[in-house]
Amino acid sequence: MSVRELSYGDAISEATVQAMELDSEVFVMGLGVDDYKGIFGTTLAAHQKFGNARVIGTPACENAMTGIAIGAALNGKRPLLVHARNDFMFLALDQLINNASKWKYAYAGKSAVPFVTRGIIGRGWGQGPTHSQSIQSVLAHFPGIYVAMPSSPYIAKGILMEGLRSSVPVILLEHRSLYSMKEPVPVKPYMYPFGQGLIVHPGKDMTVVATSAMVKEAVKAAHILKKEGIGLEVIDPVSIQPLDEKIILTSVKKTGYLICADTSWASCGFASEVSALVAEKGFRHLKGPIKRVTLPACPAPVSRELEEAFYPDYRDIVSSIEELIGRDLKIDLEKYREVDAFKGPY
Amino acid sequence: MPIDREFKKKLFAMMLKIRLAEEKVVEVYAKEQQMRTPTHLSIGQEAVATGVCLALRDDDQVFASHRCHAAYFAKGGDINAFFSELCGRENGSNAGRGGSAHLSAPEKNIHSSPILGGMVPVAVGAALAFQLNGTDQVAVGLAGDATYEEGVFAESLNFAVWKKLPVLFICENNLYSTNTHLRDRQPRSTICERVSMPELKAVSFDGNDVEVVYLKTVAAIKKIRQGRGPQFIEFLTYRYREHVGPNYDYDKGYRTKQEVDEWQEKCPVENYARKLVRAGVLKKEDVQELNKKYSAYADQAYQKALRSPWPLKEGLLENVC
């Protein structure tokens, strides 16, 4: 299989174009999908190739747009909705929750409305209270929709292509901070399934379940701790709903420890969900308390100094592990910090 | 365009079928406690759904709101599936998963959902699919006066008019949102004045005259199929019974018995029967026969529903994804 390096954003773009080539019913819809920026470049190639007929710029109407996708999907179309920030999806919750997630069930399987919604999570550069939330747990609470958070270019391409042929309404939450991440991605179309997690870094001592941008923080923590003789097993569930319970429980059975690192808050969040899963079904394997690495319980601030204090990273994961083993490993964590090369605007 | 005699009979028969099915609901709802689903009756409003749906082709699609029984029947929904759904049975229209407010017959191109305004963008989306597919189908959003207070209607209207989509918005104005009169919810201007824009002239007509409803809908559908974009019609009508449930509620203080009586004088079904008899389209005996026939239909369908199997508990998790 022919493979080359592709960025996260380019992988999404390629998946979009390939899905549109494979299925003439697929079309893209959203505010700005047809403008010169093309949602951080992800819709530019599709727009260039398929034009306004299949890449439809819309007014600002998140809720109606979602209902419109439902009506189109009901008639065999395959809409791909894009929200440049997932925070705007709060405006579409009525259609996502009251219509899309209930559709197949309430109509007894006689009709279905499969479509894909992409929403992008912001982080840093002063994105602030309403442009950097991470809404996976809100969405994954409701049966009837799939929610996934691709953490790498490979997964981003595969899961978008899978979503566009799924029989279920799908929500993909991408992370803006991952857009420049590069890795080898197959040229050909391929699918990454829902409900399948991934062991990103194998280890025998402790399990870290990490989502989205927290996956790379967890991997970084794993590299640091390896030098200390501690093996972290980093698991990326990829799919928030349906959840690959088995991969998590199998790992915890082996390690006896669980740390959940999520991009959102702790309260009623995904980290809490994974904790509950392990407490319910893996309790006897636990050798210590479960740790959650999540956002502090306040909205995202704007000031750089406050952002520093707000966002958890590899240092918080290492600290939580020090707490679990009951000693200070005396690692100079600061030396592993990367310079934030981002120049904005975000 | 004159309406021929046979079609007049058809319009009347459909209204009567709806009325008598719902009167059966009234008769047994509280007394027998078999219909455990919040039920919004269309009694008094039958002419709107009947006139609209009978102006459509089978492949046109209707998206109705919580008060959806009349539209369900008028678009071809089955009466056995209706009573079975209200009684929560497996052979109900929605296999007991949707209830009164989600009545649907996907094969007849009708879906309903009770969140106000929830189906308006879905109708617009269906219309977008028709436009993208190059078919000449029409989508119809059928909703009450309060739906047009919802934000999603403004979003949907803007999109539909901008794209010139083949969608017909029907405002079934029965004056009340639950127990609140229109004057306590909206400015003094009319709904049509507030919906209209240079690209779309919203129009309002008597919704208790089924021929008016039918003819105005036919005219709107013709414009839409000609590619002239969305149309909006308000039909003025009235529900006799409480917002949800089988009872009269003029003793509750939000409306008077006199008001209900006045509207009952304008009953779409009875007045049309008289009109057709006067015109010699139907004989009095024909009307009586039809009454018997549709009463018996409703009785039989209800009894059949009670004999129908419940959904299996093992099927609880079916069709989630």
PDB file of C-alpha atoms in Angstrom, chain A residues 25 27 29 52-53 56-65 67-72 74-75 77 91 94-95 98-99 101 103-111 143-146 167-168, chain B residues 61 63 92-95 97-98 102-104 106-107 111-113 115 117-119 121-122 124-126 128-130 132-133 137 152 155-156 158-159 162-163 315-321:
ATOM      1  CA  GLU A  25     -24.501  11.400  -2.896  1.00  0.00           C
ATOM      2  CA  PHE A  27     -21.927  16.667  -0.310  1.00  0.00           C
ATOM      3  CA  MET A  29     -22.253  21.887   3.808  1.00  0.00           C
ATOM      4  CA  ASN A  52     -20.548  24.815  -5.438  1.00  0.00           C
ATOM      5  CA  ALA A  53     -22.959  22.055  -6.374  1.00  0.00           C
ATOM      6  CA  ILE A  56     -22.379  24.266  -0.311  1.00  0.00           C
ATOM      7  CA  GLY A  57     -21.614  27.340   1.748  1.00  0.00           C
ATOM      8  CA  THR A  58     -24.462  28.124   4.115  1.00  0.00           C
ATOM      9  CA  PRO A  59     -25.761  31.022   6.154  1.00  0.00           C
ATOM     10  CA  ALA A  60     -25.158  30.936   9.899  1.00  0.00           C
ATOM     11  CA  CYS A  61     -27.893  28.480  10.823  1.00  0.00           C
ATOM     12  CA  GLU A  62     -26.430  25.570  12.746  1.00  0.00           C
ATOM     13  CA  ASN A  63     -29.733  24.110  13.908  1.00  0.00           C
ATOM     14  CA  ALA A  64     -31.565  24.422  10.579  1.00  0.00           C
ATOM     15  CA  MET A  65     -28.484  23.168   8.752  1.00  0.00           C
ATOM     16  CA  GLY A  67     -32.257  19.551  10.192  1.00  0.00           C
ATOM     17  CA  ILE A  68     -31.579  20.129   6.513  1.00  0.00           C
ATOM     18  CA  ALA A  69     -28.930  17.410   6.607  1.00  0.00           C
ATOM     19  CA  ILE A  70     -31.501  15.098   8.188  1.00  0.00           C
ATOM     20  CA  GLY A  71     -34.070  15.815   5.474  1.00  0.00           C
ATOM     21  CA  ALA A  72     -31.460  15.314   2.770  1.00  0.00           C
ATOM     22  CA  LEU A  74     -33.743  10.807   4.522  1.00  0.00           C
ATOM     23  CA  ASN A  75     -33.734  11.124   0.751  1.00  0.00           C
ATOM     24  CA  LYS A  77     -28.031  12.049   0.275  1.00  0.00           C
ATOM     25  CA  LEU A  91     -27.020  25.717  18.545  1.00  0.00           C
ATOM     26  CA  ASP A  94     -32.089  20.270  19.159  1.00  0.00           C
ATOM     27  CA  GLN A  95     -31.774  18.683  15.733  1.00  0.00           C
ATOM     28  CA  ASN A  98     -34.266  15.416  19.287  1.00  0.00           C
ATOM     29  CA  ASN A  99     -34.268  14.361  15.661  1.00  0.00           C
ATOM     30  CA  SER A 101     -30.336  10.500  17.456  1.00  0.00           C
ATOM     31  CA  TRP A 103     -34.865   8.992  14.138  1.00  0.00           C
ATOM     32  CA  LYS A 104     -34.292   5.322  13.463  1.00  0.00           C
ATOM     33  CA  TYR A 105     -35.726   4.274  16.818  1.00  0.00           C
ATOM     34  CA  ALA A 106     -38.821   6.484  16.836  1.00  0.00           C
ATOM     35  CA  TYR A 107     -39.702   5.414  13.293  1.00  0.00           C
ATOM     36  CA  ALA A 108     -39.103   1.762  14.120  1.00  0.00           C
ATOM     37  CA  GLY A 109     -36.210   1.327  11.706  1.00  0.00           C
ATOM     38  CA  LYS A 110     -38.397   2.175   8.711  1.00  0.00           C
ATOM     39  CA  SER A 111     -36.291   5.212   7.884  1.00  0.00           C
ATOM     40  CA  PRO A 143     -27.993   6.775  22.319  1.00  0.00           C
ATOM     41  CA  GLY A 144     -28.429   6.772  18.562  1.00  0.00           C
ATOM     42  CA  ILE A 145     -25.392   8.730  17.407  1.00  0.00           C
ATOM     43  CA  TYR A 146     -21.716   7.884  17.054  1.00  0.00           C
ATOM     44  CA  SER A 167     -25.804   3.902   8.633  1.00  0.00           C
ATOM     45  CA  VAL A 168     -25.774   6.054  11.780  1.00  0.00           C
TER      46      VAL A 168
ATOM     47  CA  GLN B  61     -43.215  14.436   1.424  1.00  0.00           C
ATOM     48  CA  PHE B  63     -43.294  16.639   7.786  1.00  0.00           C
ATOM     49  CA  GLY B  92     -48.310   0.241  15.278  1.00  0.00           C
ATOM     50  CA  SER B  93     -47.107   2.734  12.705  1.00  0.00           C
ATOM     51  CA  ASN B  94     -43.931   3.185  14.754  1.00  0.00           C
ATOM     52  CA  ALA B  95     -43.978  -0.249  16.422  1.00  0.00           C
ATOM     53  CA  ARG B  97     -41.685   3.448  19.752  1.00  0.00           C
ATOM     54  CA  GLY B  98     -43.055   6.797  18.637  1.00  0.00           C
ATOM     55  CA  HIS B 102     -44.399  10.678  15.991  1.00  0.00           C
ATOM     56  CA  LEU B 103     -47.023   9.057  13.760  1.00  0.00           C
ATOM     57  CA  SER B 104     -45.357   8.179  10.528  1.00  0.00           C
ATOM     58  CA  PRO B 106     -42.321   6.452   5.657  1.00  0.00           C
ATOM     59  CA  GLU B 107     -43.650   4.450   2.699  1.00  0.00           C
ATOM     60  CA  HIS B 111     -43.003  11.743   9.235  1.00  0.00           C
ATOM     61  CA  SER B 112     -44.012  13.627  12.374  1.00  0.00           C
ATOM     62  CA  SER B 113     -42.152  14.901  15.417  1.00  0.00           C
ATOM     63  CA  ILE B 115     -40.595  19.465  19.116  1.00  0.00           C
ATOM     64  CA  GLY B 117     -40.214  23.711  14.591  1.00  0.00           C
ATOM     65  CA  GLY B 118     -38.257  20.471  14.622  1.00  0.00           C
ATOM     66  CA  MET B 119     -39.585  19.254  11.306  1.00  0.00           C
ATOM     67  CA  PRO B 121     -35.670  22.295   8.546  1.00  0.00           C
ATOM     68  CA  VAL B 122     -36.127  18.599   7.805  1.00  0.00           C
ATOM     69  CA  VAL B 124     -36.226  22.087   3.801  1.00  0.00           C
ATOM     70  CA  GLY B 125     -33.547  19.381   3.708  1.00  0.00           C
ATOM     71  CA  ALA B 126     -35.829  17.041   1.805  1.00  0.00           C
ATOM     72  CA  LEU B 128     -32.679  20.399  -0.957  1.00  0.00           C
ATOM     73  CA  ALA B 129     -32.332  16.714  -1.854  1.00  0.00           C
ATOM     74  CA  PHE B 130     -35.090  17.090  -4.487  1.00  0.00           C
ATOM     75  CA  LEU B 132     -29.881  18.310  -5.913  1.00  0.00           C
ATOM     76  CA  ASN B 133     -31.434  15.184  -7.442  1.00  0.00           C
ATOM     77  CA  GLN B 137     -41.080  16.527  -5.768  1.00  0.00           C
ATOM     78  CA  VAL B 152     -35.238  27.470  13.617  1.00  0.00           C
ATOM     79  CA  GLU B 155     -33.108  29.897   9.803  1.00  0.00           C
ATOM     80  CA  SER B 156     -35.042  27.456   7.631  1.00  0.00           C
ATOM     81  CA  ASN B 158     -33.839  32.121   5.048  1.00  0.00           C
ATOM     82  CA  PHE B 159     -32.098  29.052   3.629  1.00  0.00           C
ATOM     83  CA  TRP B 162     -32.130  31.839  -0.716  1.00  0.00           C
ATOM     84  CA  LYS B 163     -31.851  28.432  -2.422  1.00  0.00           C
ATOM     85  CA  GLY B 315     -36.704  -5.807  21.239  1.00  0.00           C
ATOM     86  CA  LEU B 316     -36.123  -2.813  23.516  1.00  0.00           C
ATOM     87  CA  LEU B 317     -32.716  -2.023  22.061  1.00  0.00           C
ATOM     88  CA  GLU B 318     -33.584  -2.592  18.401  1.00  0.00           C
ATOM     89  CA  ASN B 319     -33.054   0.203  15.891  1.00  0.00           C
ATOM     90  CA  VAL B 320     -31.030   2.464  18.169  1.00  0.00           C
ATOM     91  CA  CYS B 321     -28.200   2.683  15.646  1.00  0.00           C
TER      92      CYS B 321
END
